[in-house]
Structure formats: C-alpha cells, structure tokens
mmCIF file of C-alpha atoms in Angstrom:
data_model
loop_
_atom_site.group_PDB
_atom_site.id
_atom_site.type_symbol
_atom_site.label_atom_id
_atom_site.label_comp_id
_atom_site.label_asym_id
_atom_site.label_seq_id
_atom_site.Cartn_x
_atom_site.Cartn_y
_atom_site.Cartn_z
ATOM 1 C CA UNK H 1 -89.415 -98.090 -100.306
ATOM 2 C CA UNK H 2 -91.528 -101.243 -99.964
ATOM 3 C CA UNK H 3 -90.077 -104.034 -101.637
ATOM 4 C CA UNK H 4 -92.098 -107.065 -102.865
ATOM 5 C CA UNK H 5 -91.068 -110.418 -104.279
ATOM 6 C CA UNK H 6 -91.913 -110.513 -107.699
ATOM 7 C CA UNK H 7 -93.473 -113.867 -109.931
ATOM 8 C CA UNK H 8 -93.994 -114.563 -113.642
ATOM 9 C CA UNK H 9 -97.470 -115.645 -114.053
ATOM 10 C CA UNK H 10 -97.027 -119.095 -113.057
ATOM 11 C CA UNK H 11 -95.951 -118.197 -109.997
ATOM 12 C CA UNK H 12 -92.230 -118.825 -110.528
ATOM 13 C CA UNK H 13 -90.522 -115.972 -108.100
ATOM 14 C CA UNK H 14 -88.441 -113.998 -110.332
ATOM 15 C CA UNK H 15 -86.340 -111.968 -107.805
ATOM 16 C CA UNK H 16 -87.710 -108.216 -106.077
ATOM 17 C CA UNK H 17 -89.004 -104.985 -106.933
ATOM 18 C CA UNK H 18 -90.859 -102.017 -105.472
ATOM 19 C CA UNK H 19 -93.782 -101.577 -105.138
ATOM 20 C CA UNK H 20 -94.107 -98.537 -107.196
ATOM 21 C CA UNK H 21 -92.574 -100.148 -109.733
ATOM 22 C CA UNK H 22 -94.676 -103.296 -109.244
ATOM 23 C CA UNK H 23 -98.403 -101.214 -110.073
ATOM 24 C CA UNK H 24 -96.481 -99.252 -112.765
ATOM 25 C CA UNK H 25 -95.390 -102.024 -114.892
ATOM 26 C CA UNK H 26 -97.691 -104.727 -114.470
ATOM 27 C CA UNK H 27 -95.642 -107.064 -112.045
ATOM 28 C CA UNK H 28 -97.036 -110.097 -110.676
ATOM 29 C CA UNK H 29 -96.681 -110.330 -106.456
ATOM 30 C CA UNK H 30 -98.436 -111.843 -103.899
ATOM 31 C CA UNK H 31 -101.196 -110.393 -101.559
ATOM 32 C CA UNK H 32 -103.152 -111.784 -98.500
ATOM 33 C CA UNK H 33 -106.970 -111.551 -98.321
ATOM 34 C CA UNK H 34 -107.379 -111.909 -94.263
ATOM 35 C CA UNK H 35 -110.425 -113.359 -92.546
ATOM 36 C CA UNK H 36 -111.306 -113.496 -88.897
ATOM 37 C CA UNK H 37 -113.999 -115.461 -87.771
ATOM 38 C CA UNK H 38 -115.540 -116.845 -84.038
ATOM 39 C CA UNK H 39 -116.680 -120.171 -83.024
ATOM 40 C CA UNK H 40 -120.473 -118.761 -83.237
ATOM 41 C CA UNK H 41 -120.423 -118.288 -86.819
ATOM 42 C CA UNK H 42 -119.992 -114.847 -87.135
ATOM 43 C CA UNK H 43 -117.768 -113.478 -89.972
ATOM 44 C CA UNK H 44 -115.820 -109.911 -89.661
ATOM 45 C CA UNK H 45 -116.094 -107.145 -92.233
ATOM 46 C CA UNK H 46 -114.129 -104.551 -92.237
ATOM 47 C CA UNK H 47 -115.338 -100.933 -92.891
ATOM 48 C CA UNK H 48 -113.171 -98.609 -94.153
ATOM 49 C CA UNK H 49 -114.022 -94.880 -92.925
ATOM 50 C CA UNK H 50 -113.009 -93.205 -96.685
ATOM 51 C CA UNK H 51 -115.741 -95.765 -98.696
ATOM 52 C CA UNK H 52 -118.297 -96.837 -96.610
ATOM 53 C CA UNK H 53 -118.344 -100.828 -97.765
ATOM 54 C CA UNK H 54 -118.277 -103.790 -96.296
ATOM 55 C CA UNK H 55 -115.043 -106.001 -97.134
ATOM 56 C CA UNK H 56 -112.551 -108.002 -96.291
ATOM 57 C CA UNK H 57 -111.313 -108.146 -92.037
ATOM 58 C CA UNK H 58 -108.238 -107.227 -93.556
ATOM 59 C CA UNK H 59 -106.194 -106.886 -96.714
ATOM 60 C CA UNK H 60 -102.441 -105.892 -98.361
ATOM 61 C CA UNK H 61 -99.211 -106.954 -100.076
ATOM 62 C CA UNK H 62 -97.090 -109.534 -98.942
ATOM 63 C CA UNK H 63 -94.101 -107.982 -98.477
ATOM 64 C CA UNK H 64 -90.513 -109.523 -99.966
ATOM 65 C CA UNK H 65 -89.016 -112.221 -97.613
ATOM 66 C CA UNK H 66 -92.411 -112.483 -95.937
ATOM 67 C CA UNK H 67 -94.507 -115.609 -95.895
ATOM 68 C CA UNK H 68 -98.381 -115.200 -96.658
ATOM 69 C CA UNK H 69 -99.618 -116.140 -93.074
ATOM 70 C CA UNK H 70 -96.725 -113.707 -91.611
ATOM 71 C CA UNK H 71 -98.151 -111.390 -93.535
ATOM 72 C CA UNK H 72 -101.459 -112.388 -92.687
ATOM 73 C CA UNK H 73 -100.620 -111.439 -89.240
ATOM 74 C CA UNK H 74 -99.016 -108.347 -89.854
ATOM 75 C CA UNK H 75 -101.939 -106.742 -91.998
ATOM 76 C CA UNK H 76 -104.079 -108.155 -88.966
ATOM 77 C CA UNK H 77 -102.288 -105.933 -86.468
ATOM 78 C CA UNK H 78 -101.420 -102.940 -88.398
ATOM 79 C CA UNK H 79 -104.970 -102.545 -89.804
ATOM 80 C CA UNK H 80 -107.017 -103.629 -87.006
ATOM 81 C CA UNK H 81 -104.629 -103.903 -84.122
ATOM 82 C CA UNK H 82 -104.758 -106.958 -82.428
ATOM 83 C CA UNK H 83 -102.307 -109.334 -82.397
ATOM 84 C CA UNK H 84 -103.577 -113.434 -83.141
ATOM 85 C CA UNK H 85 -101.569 -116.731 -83.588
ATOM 86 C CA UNK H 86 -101.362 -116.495 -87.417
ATOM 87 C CA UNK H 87 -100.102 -119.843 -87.465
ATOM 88 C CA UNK H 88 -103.781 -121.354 -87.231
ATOM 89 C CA UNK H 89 -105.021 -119.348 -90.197
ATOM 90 C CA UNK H 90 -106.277 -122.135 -92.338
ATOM 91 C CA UNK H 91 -106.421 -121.212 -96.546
ATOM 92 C CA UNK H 92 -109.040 -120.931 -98.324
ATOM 93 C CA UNK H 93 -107.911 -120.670 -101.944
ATOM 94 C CA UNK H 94 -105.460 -118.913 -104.309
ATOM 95 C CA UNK H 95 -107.093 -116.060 -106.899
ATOM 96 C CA UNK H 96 -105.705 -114.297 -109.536
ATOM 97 C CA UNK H 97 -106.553 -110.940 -109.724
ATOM 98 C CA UNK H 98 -105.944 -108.315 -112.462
ATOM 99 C CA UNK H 99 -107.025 -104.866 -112.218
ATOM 100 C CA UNK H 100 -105.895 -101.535 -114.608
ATOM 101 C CA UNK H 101 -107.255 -98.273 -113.412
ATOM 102 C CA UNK H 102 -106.332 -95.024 -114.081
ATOM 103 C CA UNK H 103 -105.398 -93.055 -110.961
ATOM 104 C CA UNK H 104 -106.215 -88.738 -110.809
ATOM 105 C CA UNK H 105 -102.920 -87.968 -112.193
ATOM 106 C CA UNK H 106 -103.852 -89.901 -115.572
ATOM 107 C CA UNK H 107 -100.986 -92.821 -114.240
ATOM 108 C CA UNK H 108 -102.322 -96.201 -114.709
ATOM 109 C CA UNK H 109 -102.238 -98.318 -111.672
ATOM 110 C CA UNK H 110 -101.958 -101.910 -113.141
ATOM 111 C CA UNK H 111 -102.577 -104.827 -110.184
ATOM 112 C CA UNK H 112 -101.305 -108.452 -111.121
ATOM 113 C CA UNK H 113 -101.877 -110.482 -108.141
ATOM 114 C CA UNK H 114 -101.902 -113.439 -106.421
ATOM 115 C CA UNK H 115 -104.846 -113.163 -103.866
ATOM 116 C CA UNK H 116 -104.096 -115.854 -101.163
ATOM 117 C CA UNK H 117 -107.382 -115.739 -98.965
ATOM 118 C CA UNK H 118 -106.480 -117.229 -95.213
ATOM 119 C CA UNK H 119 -109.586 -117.791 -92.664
ATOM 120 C CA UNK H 120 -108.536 -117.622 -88.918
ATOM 121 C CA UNK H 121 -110.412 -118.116 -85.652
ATOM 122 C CA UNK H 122 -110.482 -115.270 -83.115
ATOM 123 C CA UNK H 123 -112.451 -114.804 -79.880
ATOM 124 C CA UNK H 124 -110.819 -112.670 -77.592
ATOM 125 C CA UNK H 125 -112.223 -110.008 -76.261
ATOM 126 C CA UNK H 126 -113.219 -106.758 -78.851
ATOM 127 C CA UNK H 127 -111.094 -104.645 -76.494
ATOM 128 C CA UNK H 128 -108.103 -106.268 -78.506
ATOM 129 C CA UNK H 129 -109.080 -104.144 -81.691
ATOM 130 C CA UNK H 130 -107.395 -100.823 -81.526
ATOM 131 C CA UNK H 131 -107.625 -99.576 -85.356
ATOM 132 C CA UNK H 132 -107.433 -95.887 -86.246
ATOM 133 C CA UNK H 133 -110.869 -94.645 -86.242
ATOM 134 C CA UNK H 134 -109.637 -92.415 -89.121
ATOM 135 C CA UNK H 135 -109.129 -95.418 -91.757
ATOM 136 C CA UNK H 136 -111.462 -97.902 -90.147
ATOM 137 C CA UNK H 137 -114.685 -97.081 -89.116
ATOM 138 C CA UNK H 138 -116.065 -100.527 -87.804
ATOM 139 C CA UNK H 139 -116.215 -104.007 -87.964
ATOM 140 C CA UNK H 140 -119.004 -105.680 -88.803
ATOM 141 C CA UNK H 141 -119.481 -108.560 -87.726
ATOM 142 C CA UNK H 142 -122.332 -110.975 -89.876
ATOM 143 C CA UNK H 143 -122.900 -114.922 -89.215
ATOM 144 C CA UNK H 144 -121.770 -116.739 -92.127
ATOM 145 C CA UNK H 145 -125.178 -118.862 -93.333
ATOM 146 C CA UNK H 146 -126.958 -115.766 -93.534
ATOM 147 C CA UNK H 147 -124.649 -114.098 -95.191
ATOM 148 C CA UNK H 148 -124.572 -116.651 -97.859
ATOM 149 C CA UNK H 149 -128.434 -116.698 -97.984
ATOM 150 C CA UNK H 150 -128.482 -112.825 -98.264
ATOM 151 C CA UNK H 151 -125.629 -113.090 -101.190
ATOM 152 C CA UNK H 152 -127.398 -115.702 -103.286
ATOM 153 C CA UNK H 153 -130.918 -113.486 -103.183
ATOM 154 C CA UNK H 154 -128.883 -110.774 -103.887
ATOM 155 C CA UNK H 155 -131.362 -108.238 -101.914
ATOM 156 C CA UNK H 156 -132.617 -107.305 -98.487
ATOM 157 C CA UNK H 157 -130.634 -107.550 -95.120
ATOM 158 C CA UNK H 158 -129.548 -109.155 -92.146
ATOM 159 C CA UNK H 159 -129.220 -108.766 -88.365
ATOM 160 C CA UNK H 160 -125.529 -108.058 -87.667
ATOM 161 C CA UNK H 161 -123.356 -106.884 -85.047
ATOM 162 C CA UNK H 162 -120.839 -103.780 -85.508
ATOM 163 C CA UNK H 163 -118.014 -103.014 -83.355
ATOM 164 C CA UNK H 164 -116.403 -99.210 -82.583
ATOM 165 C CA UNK H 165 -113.152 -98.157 -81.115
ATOM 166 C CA UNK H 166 -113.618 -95.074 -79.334
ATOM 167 C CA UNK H 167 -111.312 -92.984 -76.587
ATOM 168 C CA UNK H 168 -113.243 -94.347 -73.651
ATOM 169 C CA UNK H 169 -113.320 -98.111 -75.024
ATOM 170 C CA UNK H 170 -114.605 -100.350 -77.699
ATOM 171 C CA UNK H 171 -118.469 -101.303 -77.941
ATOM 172 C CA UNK H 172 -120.462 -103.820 -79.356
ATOM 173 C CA UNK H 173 -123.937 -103.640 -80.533
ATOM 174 C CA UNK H 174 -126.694 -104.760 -82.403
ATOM 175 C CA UNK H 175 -127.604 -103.579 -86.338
ATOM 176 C CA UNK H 176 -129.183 -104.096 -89.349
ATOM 177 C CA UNK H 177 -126.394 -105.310 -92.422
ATOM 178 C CA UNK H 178 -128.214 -104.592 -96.135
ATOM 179 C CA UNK H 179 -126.795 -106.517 -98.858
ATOM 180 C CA UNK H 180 -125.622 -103.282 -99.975
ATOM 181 C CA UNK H 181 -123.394 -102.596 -97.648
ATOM 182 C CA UNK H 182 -121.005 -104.865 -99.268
ATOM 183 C CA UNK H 183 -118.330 -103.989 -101.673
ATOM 184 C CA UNK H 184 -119.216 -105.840 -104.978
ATOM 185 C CA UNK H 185 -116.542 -104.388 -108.249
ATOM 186 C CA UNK H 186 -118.299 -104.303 -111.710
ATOM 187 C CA UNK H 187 -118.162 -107.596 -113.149
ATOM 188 C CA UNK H 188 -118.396 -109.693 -109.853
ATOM 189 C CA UNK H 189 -120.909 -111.124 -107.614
ATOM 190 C CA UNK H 190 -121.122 -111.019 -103.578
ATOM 191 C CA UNK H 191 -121.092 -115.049 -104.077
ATOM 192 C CA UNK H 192 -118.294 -114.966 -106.457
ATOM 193 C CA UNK H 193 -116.753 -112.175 -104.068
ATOM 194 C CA UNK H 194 -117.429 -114.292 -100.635
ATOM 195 C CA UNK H 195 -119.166 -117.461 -100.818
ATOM 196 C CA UNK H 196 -115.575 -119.510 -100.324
ATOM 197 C CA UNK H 197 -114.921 -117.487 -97.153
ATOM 198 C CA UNK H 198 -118.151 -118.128 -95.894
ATOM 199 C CA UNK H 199 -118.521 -121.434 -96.996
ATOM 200 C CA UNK H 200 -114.794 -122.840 -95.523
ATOM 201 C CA UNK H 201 -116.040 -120.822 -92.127
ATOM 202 C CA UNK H 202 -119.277 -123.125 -91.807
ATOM 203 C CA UNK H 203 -117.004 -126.086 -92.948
ATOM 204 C CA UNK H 204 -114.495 -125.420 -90.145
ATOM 205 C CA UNK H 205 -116.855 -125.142 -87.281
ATOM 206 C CA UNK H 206 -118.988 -128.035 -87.912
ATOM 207 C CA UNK H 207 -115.566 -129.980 -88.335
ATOM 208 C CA UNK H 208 -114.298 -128.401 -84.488
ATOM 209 C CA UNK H 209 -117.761 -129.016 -83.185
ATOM 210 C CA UNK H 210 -117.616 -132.349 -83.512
#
C-alpha cells in the first residue's frame, strides 16, 4: 500500500488515501516533476528503456507525510541513484494536470494532479548515477538554449551528450538529440512541455555567474 495525501481542487488537503484508490476515483494528490541541471548549461533527460523518449530527469507521487523537495530527492535516488542536497532544488512552477486513460484491462486510470516542477544543480561525477539499466536506459544530457531553440522550430536536432550505466562503469559520450526524441502527449507542445524548465535553468546560471 502506498498512501498519498489527498486535496480538493484548490489544494485544500483533505486527509489520505491509496494510491489505487487515488487513479480509480479521480483524487487530487501531489506529484514532483524533478530536474537536474550543471553549471554549463546542460539539462538531463531521462530515457526510459520501455518507451524510448526523452523526459523528465525524474518523476513520481509525493508520497503522504512527505514534502515535495523530500520527495524530490527520493524519486532522484530511487530512479536514478544518486543521492543530491534536495534542499537547493529551486521551483519552477505548480501545474495541474488531468489525464483519463483506459488501461488493458478496460479500468480507467484517472490522474488529478498537482505537478510541482523543482530544478536542482548537480555536478558530481556521472559515476554517482547507478539506475537499473532495465527501466532507464540513459540520460541525456542537452544544453538548455538549444534546447529551447530546437523546441520553438519544432524540427531538426542538436548535439547532446548521453550517459550509460554499465557493469564495468558509467560512460559519457557525444550524440546527436532530434527533436523527436522528446516525449510530447497529444494536445501539448515541447515549449508548453519544457520551455519553463529550460528557461528558469538559463535564469539561474546567469544569476550564479555573476
């Protein structure tokens, strides 16, 4: 059981539930939309092995009692595996998100959430990440500007870098990012999606660098 603190949709916390329960009936919660960035620029996308795109570093519920940048944290380290001072994630907004879908055994999964979206600085080094190759398959790792430039053309690509865990050690090298590699839903944009992430990650390190 996985309980989750439950809200009406003003945000007012209404008491806990699980989260079975949650997706079944329609509940409002909270999730945590987590970001890691360095001090060069460069953004990190996760890729998840099972479909293929390019999304958020990491991403889940916020879990009942929990605060969103403990939770921030935890998703960090249980997705990804390394630990960082959550404390210094900085927020970038508040969305809310509404999703019904209906999953294979004709259940509807109904999502009412409170997306909190968190930025945070990290530049140790990639030996840190220790994610299971089986549910991650890299992280990509794009520099914000020209991510935002590839988003509003909407076409072509970029020069990234990608990350691997492997048995003998984690690597870094060089690759080519096309704009579709990025997981864009029906209905949304890749600005809409992740302009504000890349946008408050340019405003934070011209605001250090100075």
């Amino acid at each position: 059981m996985e309980l989750l603190d439950i809200y009406d949709e003003f945000g007012n916390h209404l008491g806990t539930e699980d989260r079975s329960i949650v997706h079944r009936d329609a509940l409002w919660h909270k999730t945590v939309h987590c970001w890691l960035y360095n001090k060069e620029g460069y953004v990190y996308f996760q890729r998840r092995k099972e479909e293929g795109t390019l999304y958020t570093t990491a991403s889940g519920h916020i879990q009942a009692g929990e605060s969103v940048k403990e939770g921030f944290g935890r998703e960090i380290e249980e997705e990804i595996g390394c630990k960082i001072n959550y404390e210094n994630a900085e927020q970038v907004g508040v969305v809310k998100f509404v999703l019904d879908r209906e999953n294979k055994d004709g259940s509807i999964f109904r999502d009412r959430a409170f997306a909190n979206v968190y930025v945070c600085c990290f530049d140790d080094d990639i030996e840190a990440f220790k994610y299971d190759p089986n549910e991650v398959s890299a992280l990509v790792l794009v520099k914000a500007h020209e991510a935002i430039d590839l988003f509003e053309q909407e076409k072509g690509s970029i020069k990234g870098k990608i990350i691997t865990v492997t048995e003998e050690g984690n690597s870094i090298s060089d690759i080519d990012v096309d704009f579709k590699d990025f997981l864009v839903n029906q209905g949304e944009t890749a600005m809409g999606k992740y302009g504000d992430v890349l946008r408050k990650v340019q405003e934070i390190i011209e605001r250090d660098g100075k």
